[in-house]
Amino acid sequence: MTQMAKALLVDDRRENLMALEAILQGLPVQSVAVESGEAALKQLLVDDFAVILLDAQMPDMDGFETATHIKRRERTRHVPIIFLTAADRDAQLALRGYAAGAVDYLTKPFDPWVLRAKVSVFVELWVKTRQLAAQSDLVRERDAQWRVLTDAVDEATALLRADDGSEARERALDILEQARWGNPG
């Protein structure tokens, strides 16, 4: 069963979190809402996220500081961050957001359909990345099985070439049977 993608919503105002949850309603993503940068960092220790929607202006630890911490961690540095802010007054804030590792920066009020489209893209990328990782694991597993079978055939062939007696044939057959059923010699 495939794990559902999650979006981490970070805003110090509960009404903004509820609005974000409503905007994302119906998308194939589970929203996880937290009210501070510290709570976001704690949540990132226990869950994987397809995207983070991060308020830039929060008390204590603001969005920029939170993003800096997120991007420093090996486990979370590749999670895309979309900054959301009401501060439209300063283009420097957008630059600061990108410098902190954001992939996008939206000022409020923003078009909810634009946000949904952006989140959908990151969710789809997350799902495809998971699928590729699973396929890669499967290929590695099959390669390992193939190596075991090839080694068994090589060992059985060497036994048969070294000695044409029935004992060598029996041992070679035993090696091949074990390899066939996944029980290496």
Coordinates of C-alpha atoms in Angstrom, one line a residue:
M1 CA 0.0 0.0 0.0
T2 CA 1.3 3.4 -1.0
Q3 CA 1.7 6.0 1.8
M4 CA -0.3 9.2 1.1
A5 CA 1.7 12.4 0.6
K6 CA 1.6 14.9 3.4
A7 CA 1.8 18.7 3.3
L8 CA 3.1 20.5 6.4
L9 CA 1.2 23.8 7.0
V10 CA 3.0 26.2 9.3
D11 CA 1.3 29.4 10.5
D12 CA 1.0 31.1 13.9
R13 CA -2.7 31.9 13.2
R14 CA -5.2 29.1 13.5
E15 CA -7.6 30.7 11.0
N16 CA -4.9 30.8 8.3
L17 CA -4.2 27.1 8.9
M18 CA -7.9 26.3 8.6
A19 CA -8.0 28.3 5.3
L20 CA -5.0 26.4 4.0
E21 CA -6.6 23.1 4.9
A22 CA -9.8 24.1 3.1
I23 CA -7.8 25.1 0.0
L24 CA -6.1 21.7 -0.1
Q25 CA -9.3 19.8 0.5
G26 CA -9.8 17.2 -2.3
L27 CA -6.2 17.0 -3.3
P28 CA -4.4 13.6 -2.7
V29 CA -2.5 15.0 0.2
Q30 CA -2.9 14.8 4.0
S31 CA -2.5 18.2 5.7
V32 CA -0.6 18.4 9.0
A33 CA -1.0 21.9 10.6
V34 CA 1.3 23.3 13.2
E35 CA 1.4 26.8 14.8
S36 CA 5.1 27.5 15.1
G37 CA 8.5 27.0 13.5
E38 CA 9.5 24.9 16.5
A39 CA 6.5 22.6 16.1
A40 CA 7.3 22.3 12.4
L41 CA 10.8 21.1 13.1
K42 CA 9.5 18.6 15.6
Q43 CA 7.0 17.3 13.1
L44 CA 9.7 16.9 10.5
L45 CA 11.5 14.5 12.8
V46 CA 8.6 12.0 12.7
D47 CA 7.0 12.5 9.3
D48 CA 8.0 12.8 5.7
F49 CA 6.4 15.6 3.7
A50 CA 5.9 16.3 0.0
V51 CA 5.7 20.1 0.5
I52 CA 5.8 22.7 3.3
L53 CA 3.6 25.8 3.3
L54 CA 5.4 28.1 5.6
D55 CA 4.3 31.5 6.9
A56 CA 7.2 33.9 6.7
Q57 CA 6.1 36.2 9.6
M58 CA 5.7 34.4 12.9
P59 CA 6.7 35.3 16.4
D60 CA 9.7 33.6 18.1
M61 CA 11.2 31.6 15.2
D62 CA 10.1 33.1 11.9
G63 CA 9.6 31.3 8.6
F64 CA 13.1 32.2 7.3
E65 CA 14.8 30.8 10.4
T66 CA 12.6 27.7 10.3
A67 CA 13.5 27.2 6.6
T68 CA 17.2 27.5 7.4
H69 CA 16.9 24.8 10.0
I70 CA 14.9 22.6 7.6
K71 CA 17.5 22.9 4.8
R72 CA 20.4 22.1 7.2
R73 CA 19.0 18.7 8.0
E74 CA 20.0 15.9 5.7
R75 CA 16.5 14.2 6.0
T76 CA 14.6 17.4 5.1
R77 CA 16.8 19.5 2.9
H78 CA 15.1 18.4 -0.3
V79 CA 11.5 19.1 0.9
P80 CA 10.2 22.0 -1.2
I81 CA 9.1 25.0 0.8
I82 CA 6.5 27.5 -0.4
F83 CA 6.5 30.7 1.7
L84 CA 3.2 32.4 2.3
T85 CA 3.2 35.9 3.7
A86 CA 1.0 39.0 4.1
A87 CA 4.0 41.2 3.8
D88 CA 3.8 42.4 0.2
R89 CA 5.7 45.6 1.0
D90 CA 9.2 44.4 0.6
A91 CA 10.8 42.6 -2.3
Q92 CA 13.7 41.8 0.0
L93 CA 11.5 39.4 1.9
A94 CA 11.0 37.3 -1.2
L95 CA 14.7 37.3 -1.9
R96 CA 15.3 36.3 1.8
G97 CA 12.8 33.4 1.3
Y98 CA 14.6 32.1 -1.8
A99 CA 17.9 32.4 0.0
A100 CA 16.6 30.4 2.9
G101 CA 15.7 27.6 0.4
A102 CA 12.2 28.3 -0.7
V103 CA 11.0 27.1 -4.1
D104 CA 8.3 29.7 -4.2
Y105 CA 7.0 32.8 -2.4
L106 CA 3.4 33.8 -2.4
T107 CA 1.9 37.0 -0.9
K108 CA -1.5 37.1 0.6
P109 CA -4.1 37.3 -0.6
F110 CA -3.1 34.7 -3.2
D111 CA -5.2 32.8 -5.7
P112 CA -6.2 29.5 -4.0
W113 CA -6.2 27.7 -7.4
V114 CA -2.6 28.7 -7.9
L115 CA -1.6 27.3 -4.5
R116 CA -3.5 24.1 -5.2
A117 CA -1.7 23.7 -8.6
K118 CA 1.7 24.2 -7.0
V119 CA 1.0 21.8 -4.2
S120 CA -0.3 19.2 -6.7
V121 CA 2.9 19.4 -8.7
F122 CA 5.0 18.7 -5.5
V123 CA 2.7 15.9 -4.4
E124 CA 3.0 14.3 -7.8
L125 CA 6.8 14.6 -7.8
W126 CA 6.8 13.1 -4.3
V127 CA 4.7 10.1 -5.4
K128 CA 6.8 9.6 -8.5
T129 CA 10.0 9.7 -6.4
R130 CA 8.6 7.1 -4.0
Q131 CA 7.6 4.9 -7.0
L132 CA 11.1 5.2 -8.5
A133 CA 12.7 4.3 -5.1
A134 CA 10.5 1.2 -4.8
Q135 CA 11.3 0.2 -8.4
S136 CA 15.0 0.7 -7.7
D137 CA 14.8 -1.5 -4.5
L138 CA 13.0 -4.2 -6.6
V139 CA 15.8 -4.1 -9.3
R140 CA 18.5 -4.4 -6.6
E141 CA 16.7 -7.3 -5.0
R142 CA 16.3 -9.1 -8.4
D143 CA 20.0 -8.4 -9.2
A144 CA 21.0 -10.0 -5.9
Q145 CA 18.8 -13.0 -6.7
W146 CA 20.3 -13.2 -10.1
R147 CA 23.9 -13.2 -8.7
V148 CA 23.0 -16.0 -6.3
L149 CA 21.6 -18.1 -9.2
T150 CA 24.6 -17.3 -11.4
D151 CA 27.0 -18.2 -8.6
A152 CA 25.2 -21.5 -8.0
V153 CA 25.3 -22.4 -11.8
D154 CA 29.1 -21.5 -11.8
E155 CA 29.7 -23.7 -8.8
A156 CA 27.7 -26.6 -10.1
T157 CA 29.4 -26.3 -13.5
A158 CA 32.8 -26.3 -11.9
L159 CA 31.9 -29.5 -9.9
L160 CA 30.7 -31.3 -13.0
R161 CA 33.8 -30.4 -14.9
A162 CA 36.2 -31.4 -12.2
D163 CA 34.7 -34.8 -11.6
D164 CA 32.4 -36.9 -13.6
G165 CA 31.4 -39.2 -10.7
S166 CA 27.8 -39.5 -9.4
E167 CA 28.8 -37.7 -6.1
A168 CA 29.7 -34.6 -8.0
R169 CA 26.5 -34.7 -10.0
E170 CA 24.5 -35.1 -6.9
R171 CA 26.3 -32.2 -5.2
A172 CA 25.8 -30.0 -8.4
L173 CA 22.1 -30.9 -8.5
D174 CA 21.8 -30.0 -4.8
I175 CA 23.4 -26.6 -5.3
L176 CA 21.1 -25.9 -8.3
E177 CA 18.0 -26.9 -6.4
Q178 CA 18.9 -24.8 -3.3
A179 CA 19.5 -21.8 -5.6
R180 CA 16.3 -22.3 -7.4
W181 CA 14.3 -22.2 -4.1
G182 CA 16.3 -19.3 -2.7
N183 CA 18.4 -21.3 -0.2
P184 CA 22.0 -20.7 -1.2
G185 CA 24.3 -23.6 -0.4

